[in-house]
Coordinates of C-alpha atoms in Angstrom, one line a residue:
X1 CA -71.6 -25.8 -77.1
X2 CA -74.4 -28.0 -78.6
X3 CA -72.1 -30.9 -79.2
X4 CA -72.1 -31.9 -75.5
X5 CA -75.9 -31.6 -75.0
X6 CA -77.6 -34.4 -73.2
X7 CA -81.1 -34.6 -74.7
X8 CA -82.1 -38.0 -73.3
X9 CA -85.2 -38.7 -75.5
X10 CA -87.9 -40.9 -74.0
X11 CA -91.1 -42.3 -75.8
X12 CA -94.4 -42.5 -73.9
X13 CA -98.0 -43.0 -75.2
X14 CA -101.0 -40.8 -74.6
X15 CA -104.4 -40.0 -76.0
X16 CA -104.7 -36.8 -78.1
X17 CA -108.3 -35.9 -78.9
X18 CA -109.3 -39.5 -78.4
X19 CA -106.6 -41.0 -80.7
X20 CA -103.5 -42.9 -79.6
X21 CA -100.2 -40.9 -80.1
X22 CA -96.6 -41.6 -79.2
X23 CA -94.8 -38.7 -77.6
X24 CA -91.0 -38.2 -77.8
X25 CA -89.8 -36.0 -74.9
X26 CA -86.3 -34.6 -74.5
X27 CA -84.4 -32.3 -72.2
X28 CA -85.2 -28.7 -72.9
X29 CA -82.1 -27.4 -71.0
X30 CA -80.3 -25.8 -73.9
X31 CA -78.0 -22.8 -74.1
X32 CA -79.3 -19.4 -75.5
X33 CA -80.2 -18.4 -78.1
X34 CA -83.2 -20.8 -78.7
X35 CA -82.5 -23.8 -80.9
X36 CA -84.6 -26.1 -83.0
X37 CA -85.0 -29.9 -82.6
X38 CA -85.0 -32.4 -85.4
X39 CA -86.9 -35.5 -84.4
X40 CA -86.5 -38.6 -86.6
X41 CA -89.1 -41.4 -85.9
X42 CA -88.2 -44.9 -87.0
X43 CA -89.4 -48.5 -86.3
X44 CA -87.8 -51.9 -86.4
X45 CA -88.6 -53.4 -89.9
X46 CA -86.5 -56.6 -89.4
X47 CA -83.9 -57.7 -86.9
X48 CA -81.1 -55.1 -86.8
X49 CA -82.9 -52.9 -89.4
X50 CA -84.8 -49.7 -88.9
X51 CA -87.0 -47.8 -91.3
X52 CA -87.7 -44.1 -91.1
X53 CA -91.4 -43.3 -90.8
X54 CA -91.6 -39.6 -90.0
X55 CA -89.4 -36.5 -89.4
X56 CA -90.3 -33.4 -87.4
X57 CA -88.6 -30.1 -86.8
X58 CA -89.9 -28.2 -83.8
X59 CA -88.8 -25.6 -81.2
X60 CA -90.9 -27.6 -78.6
X61 CA -89.2 -30.1 -76.2
X62 CA -91.5 -32.9 -77.5
X63 CA -92.8 -34.4 -80.7
X64 CA -96.1 -36.3 -81.3
X65 CA -96.8 -39.1 -83.9
X66 CA -100.2 -40.7 -84.3
X67 CA -100.6 -44.5 -84.3
X68 CA -102.7 -44.5 -87.5
X69 CA -102.6 -48.3 -88.1
X70 CA -100.7 -47.7 -91.4
X71 CA -97.4 -46.0 -90.9
X72 CA -97.4 -46.9 -87.2
X73 CA -99.1 -50.0 -86.0
X74 CA -99.6 -52.0 -82.8
X75 CA -96.7 -54.5 -82.5
X76 CA -94.1 -52.0 -83.7
X77 CA -91.0 -51.2 -81.7
X78 CA -90.4 -47.5 -82.2
X79 CA -87.4 -45.2 -81.7
X80 CA -87.0 -41.4 -81.8
X81 CA -83.7 -39.8 -82.6
X82 CA -83.2 -36.2 -81.6
X83 CA -80.7 -33.6 -82.8
X84 CA -80.6 -29.9 -81.6
X85 CA -79.3 -27.3 -84.0
X86 CA -79.1 -23.5 -84.4
X87 CA -80.9 -21.9 -87.4
X88 CA -78.4 -20.6 -89.9
X89 CA -75.5 -22.3 -88.2
X90 CA -75.5 -25.9 -89.4
X91 CA -72.2 -26.5 -87.7
X92 CA -73.8 -25.7 -84.4
X93 CA -75.7 -29.0 -83.8
X94 CA -75.6 -31.7 -81.2
X95 CA -74.9 -35.3 -81.7
X96 CA -78.0 -37.3 -82.5
X97 CA -79.4 -39.2 -79.5
X98 CA -81.5 -42.3 -79.6
X99 CA -84.4 -43.2 -77.3
X100 CA -84.8 -46.7 -76.0
X101 CA -87.1 -48.8 -78.2
X102 CA -90.8 -48.5 -77.2
X103 CA -92.9 -51.5 -77.9
X104 CA -96.5 -50.5 -78.7
X105 CA -99.0 -53.2 -77.9
X106 CA -99.6 -56.0 -75.5
X107 CA -96.9 -57.3 -73.1
X108 CA -96.7 -60.1 -70.6
X109 CA -94.9 -59.7 -67.3
X110 CA -92.8 -61.7 -66.6
X111 CA -91.8 -62.2 -70.3
X112 CA -91.3 -65.9 -69.6
X113 CA -92.1 -68.3 -66.8
X114 CA -90.5 -71.4 -65.3
X115 CA -92.8 -73.3 -63.1
X116 CA -93.2 -76.8 -61.7
X117 CA -96.0 -79.4 -61.7
X118 CA -96.8 -78.6 -58.1
X119 CA -100.2 -77.0 -58.4
X120 CA -98.9 -73.6 -57.3
X121 CA -100.4 -70.5 -58.9
X122 CA -98.1 -68.0 -60.6
X123 CA -99.4 -64.5 -61.5
X124 CA -99.1 -63.4 -65.1
X125 CA -99.8 -59.7 -65.9
X126 CA -101.2 -58.7 -69.3
X127 CA -100.7 -55.1 -70.0
X128 CA -101.1 -52.6 -72.9
X129 CA -98.3 -50.1 -73.4
X130 CA -100.7 -47.8 -75.3
X131 CA -103.9 -46.2 -73.9
X132 CA -107.3 -47.7 -74.6
X133 CA -109.2 -45.3 -76.8
X134 CA -113.0 -45.1 -76.8
X135 CA -114.4 -45.0 -80.3
X136 CA -118.0 -44.9 -79.2
X137 CA -120.0 -42.8 -76.8
X138 CA -121.2 -45.6 -74.5
X139 CA -119.5 -46.9 -71.4
X140 CA -118.4 -50.3 -72.9
X141 CA -114.9 -49.0 -73.4
X142 CA -112.4 -51.8 -73.1
X143 CA -110.3 -54.3 -75.0
X144 CA -111.2 -58.0 -74.4
X145 CA -108.4 -60.5 -74.8
X146 CA -109.1 -64.2 -75.4
X147 CA -106.4 -66.3 -73.7
X148 CA -105.4 -69.7 -74.9
X149 CA -102.6 -72.2 -74.2
X150 CA -100.6 -74.4 -76.6
X151 CA -98.2 -77.2 -75.8
X152 CA -95.0 -77.1 -77.8
X153 CA -93.7 -80.4 -76.4
X154 CA -90.1 -81.4 -76.5
X155 CA -87.8 -81.8 -79.4
X156 CA -88.2 -85.6 -79.2
X157 CA -92.0 -85.6 -78.8
X158 CA -95.1 -84.5 -80.5
X159 CA -97.1 -81.7 -78.9
X160 CA -99.8 -83.0 -76.5
X161 CA -102.3 -81.6 -74.1
X162 CA -101.2 -78.3 -72.5
X163 CA -99.1 -78.7 -69.4
X164 CA -100.5 -75.5 -68.0
X165 CA -103.9 -74.2 -66.8
X166 CA -105.2 -70.6 -66.7
X167 CA -107.5 -69.1 -64.1
X168 CA -109.5 -67.3 -66.8
X169 CA -110.2 -67.7 -70.5
X170 CA -110.4 -64.0 -71.1
X171 CA -109.5 -60.7 -69.5
X172 CA -110.6 -57.1 -70.0
X173 CA -108.2 -54.2 -70.4
X174 CA -110.0 -51.1 -69.1
X175 CA -108.9 -47.5 -69.8
X176 CA -106.5 -46.2 -67.1
X177 CA -103.9 -43.4 -66.8
X178 CA -100.5 -44.5 -68.2
X179 CA -97.9 -45.2 -65.5
X180 CA -94.5 -46.3 -66.6
X181 CA -95.0 -48.6 -69.6
X182 CA -98.5 -49.7 -68.6
X183 CA -101.7 -47.9 -69.7
X184 CA -104.1 -50.8 -68.9
X185 CA -103.4 -54.1 -67.1
X186 CA -105.1 -57.3 -66.0
X187 CA -103.8 -60.4 -64.2
X188 CA -104.3 -64.2 -64.6
X189 CA -102.8 -67.1 -62.8
X190 CA -100.9 -69.9 -64.4
X191 CA -100.6 -73.4 -62.9
X192 CA -98.5 -76.4 -63.9
X193 CA -100.9 -79.3 -64.4
X194 CA -100.1 -82.4 -62.3
X195 CA -100.6 -85.0 -64.9
X196 CA -99.1 -88.2 -63.2
X197 CA -97.0 -88.7 -66.4
X198 CA -93.3 -88.8 -66.6
X199 CA -93.2 -86.7 -69.7
X200 CA -90.1 -84.5 -69.0
X201 CA -89.9 -80.8 -68.9
X202 CA -92.3 -79.3 -71.5
X203 CA -92.7 -75.9 -73.0
X204 CA -96.1 -74.3 -73.5
X205 CA -97.1 -70.8 -74.5
X206 CA -100.0 -68.5 -73.6
X207 CA -101.5 -66.4 -76.4
X208 CA -103.8 -63.4 -76.2
X209 CA -106.1 -62.4 -79.0
X210 CA -108.3 -59.2 -79.1
X211 CA -111.9 -60.2 -79.4
X212 CA -114.0 -58.2 -82.0
X213 CA -112.3 -54.9 -81.3
X214 CA -114.3 -51.8 -82.3
X215 CA -111.1 -49.7 -82.5
X216 CA -109.6 -50.2 -86.0
X217 CA -106.1 -50.0 -84.5
X218 CA -106.6 -53.3 -82.7
X219 CA -108.3 -55.3 -85.6
X220 CA -105.2 -56.7 -87.4
X221 CA -103.0 -57.0 -84.3
X222 CA -101.8 -60.4 -83.0
X223 CA -99.9 -59.9 -79.7
X224 CA -96.7 -61.8 -79.0
X225 CA -97.0 -64.9 -76.7
X226 CA -95.3 -65.7 -73.5
X227 CA -93.3 -69.0 -73.1
X228 CA -93.9 -71.2 -70.0
X229 CA -91.5 -74.0 -69.2
X230 CA -93.0 -76.6 -66.9
X231 CA -90.6 -78.7 -64.8
X232 CA -91.7 -82.4 -64.6
X233 CA -91.9 -83.7 -61.0
X234 CA -91.9 -87.4 -60.1
X235 CA -95.3 -88.6 -59.2
X236 CA -95.8 -90.5 -55.9
X237 CA -97.4 -94.0 -56.0
X238 CA -98.8 -96.3 -53.3
X239 CA -100.0 -99.8 -53.7
X240 CA -102.3 -102.4 -52.2
X241 CA -102.4 -105.7 -54.0
X242 CA -103.5 -109.4 -53.7
X243 CA -103.9 -110.6 -50.1
X244 CA -103.1 -107.1 -49.3
X245 CA -99.5 -106.3 -49.5
X246 CA -99.2 -102.6 -49.1
X247 CA -96.4 -100.3 -50.2
X248 CA -96.6 -96.7 -49.1
X249 CA -95.7 -93.5 -50.9
X250 CA -92.3 -93.4 -49.1
X251 CA -91.6 -97.1 -49.7
X252 CA -92.6 -98.8 -46.5
X253 CA -94.0 -102.4 -47.0
X254 CA -96.4 -104.3 -44.8
X255 CA -99.3 -106.7 -45.0
X256 CA -102.9 -106.3 -43.8
X257 CA -105.2 -109.3 -43.3
X258 CA -108.1 -107.6 -41.7
X259 CA -111.6 -107.8 -43.2
X260 CA -113.6 -104.5 -43.8
X261 CA -113.4 -101.2 -45.5
X262 CA -110.4 -99.0 -44.8
X263 CA -109.0 -95.6 -45.6
X264 CA -105.9 -96.3 -47.8
X265 CA -104.8 -92.7 -48.2
X266 CA -106.0 -89.1 -47.8
X267 CA -104.7 -85.7 -48.8
X268 CA -104.2 -83.1 -46.2
X269 CA -104.4 -80.2 -48.6
X270 CA -107.3 -81.0 -50.9
X271 CA -110.5 -83.2 -51.2
X272 CA -108.9 -86.4 -52.2
X273 CA -109.0 -89.9 -50.5
X274 CA -109.0 -93.6 -51.5
X275 CA -110.9 -96.3 -49.6
X276 CA -110.3 -100.0 -50.1
X277 CA -112.5 -103.0 -49.2
X278 CA -111.0 -106.3 -48.1
X279 CA -113.0 -109.6 -47.9
X280 CA -112.2 -113.0 -46.5
X281 CA -110.6 -115.1 -49.2
X282 CA -108.9 -117.8 -47.2
X283 CA -112.0 -119.8 -46.1
X284 CA -111.4 -122.3 -43.3
X285 CA -107.8 -123.0 -44.3
X286 CA -106.3 -119.6 -43.3
X287 CA -107.3 -116.1 -42.1
X288 CA -106.5 -114.2 -45.3
X289 CA -108.1 -111.1 -46.7
X290 CA -108.0 -110.0 -50.3
X291 CA -108.7 -106.7 -52.1
X292 CA -112.2 -106.7 -53.6
X293 CA -113.1 -103.1 -54.1
X294 CA -111.8 -99.5 -54.3
X295 CA -113.4 -96.1 -54.1
X296 CA -111.7 -92.8 -54.8
X297 CA -113.0 -89.3 -54.2

């Protein structure tokens, strides 16, 4: 019986004669005699709403639909719904089966990031779920994405300078064979900026914008962004003041009355150090040194 058929439709993307198509494939294991397949293509028009964009009737175990930039555009989430039926026997048809939604365009992985202001690098993958077509005959076949950051601040504050830094301002998506949901991919690292400010946890976002694409499919497309939440970490402080009283990063207190130039602190992980200079300021009355200069690398 057709009513218990498991068609399991799946959408993938591929190039057909140099143009981007979506392909709906489904299980061809059907009982004899041969049946037809009705494939209904739809896309999400608004949350919870779908609009039909194409219908196909075919004996083949797949159906193609071109991404023409009009009926089907980058940024669309697309579904295919498949029903099997026997010709001349409308009662002999399977229950319609939906594919999972296929997002056609640029995706970030992971889809959101939570990082800390600790200087560590976190890998962000930018991928295209559709293949990169080559409209020209030359070898410069790629999509260049301009990357930018934006600080969204907190609800109680105005947006300020971005709390994140990227390892690159742009990446190139080069043509590659489609594997899973990725047809082209590049990586960039994201770092939480150590800003020495107690500004709370802040939200930033990373945007990607195609730069002067030659392919008309990409011209009016604005990819969705990725949200990055940066956890604020307390900043360490150390002090040397007046006739030097010193308080270390971990709160120890002591005095130093020596005259000369000294290393106050030095990082073991990066090129950063602070020198202080202490001169005699007590004269004949007492042996006292005072801060008179500082140098930081």
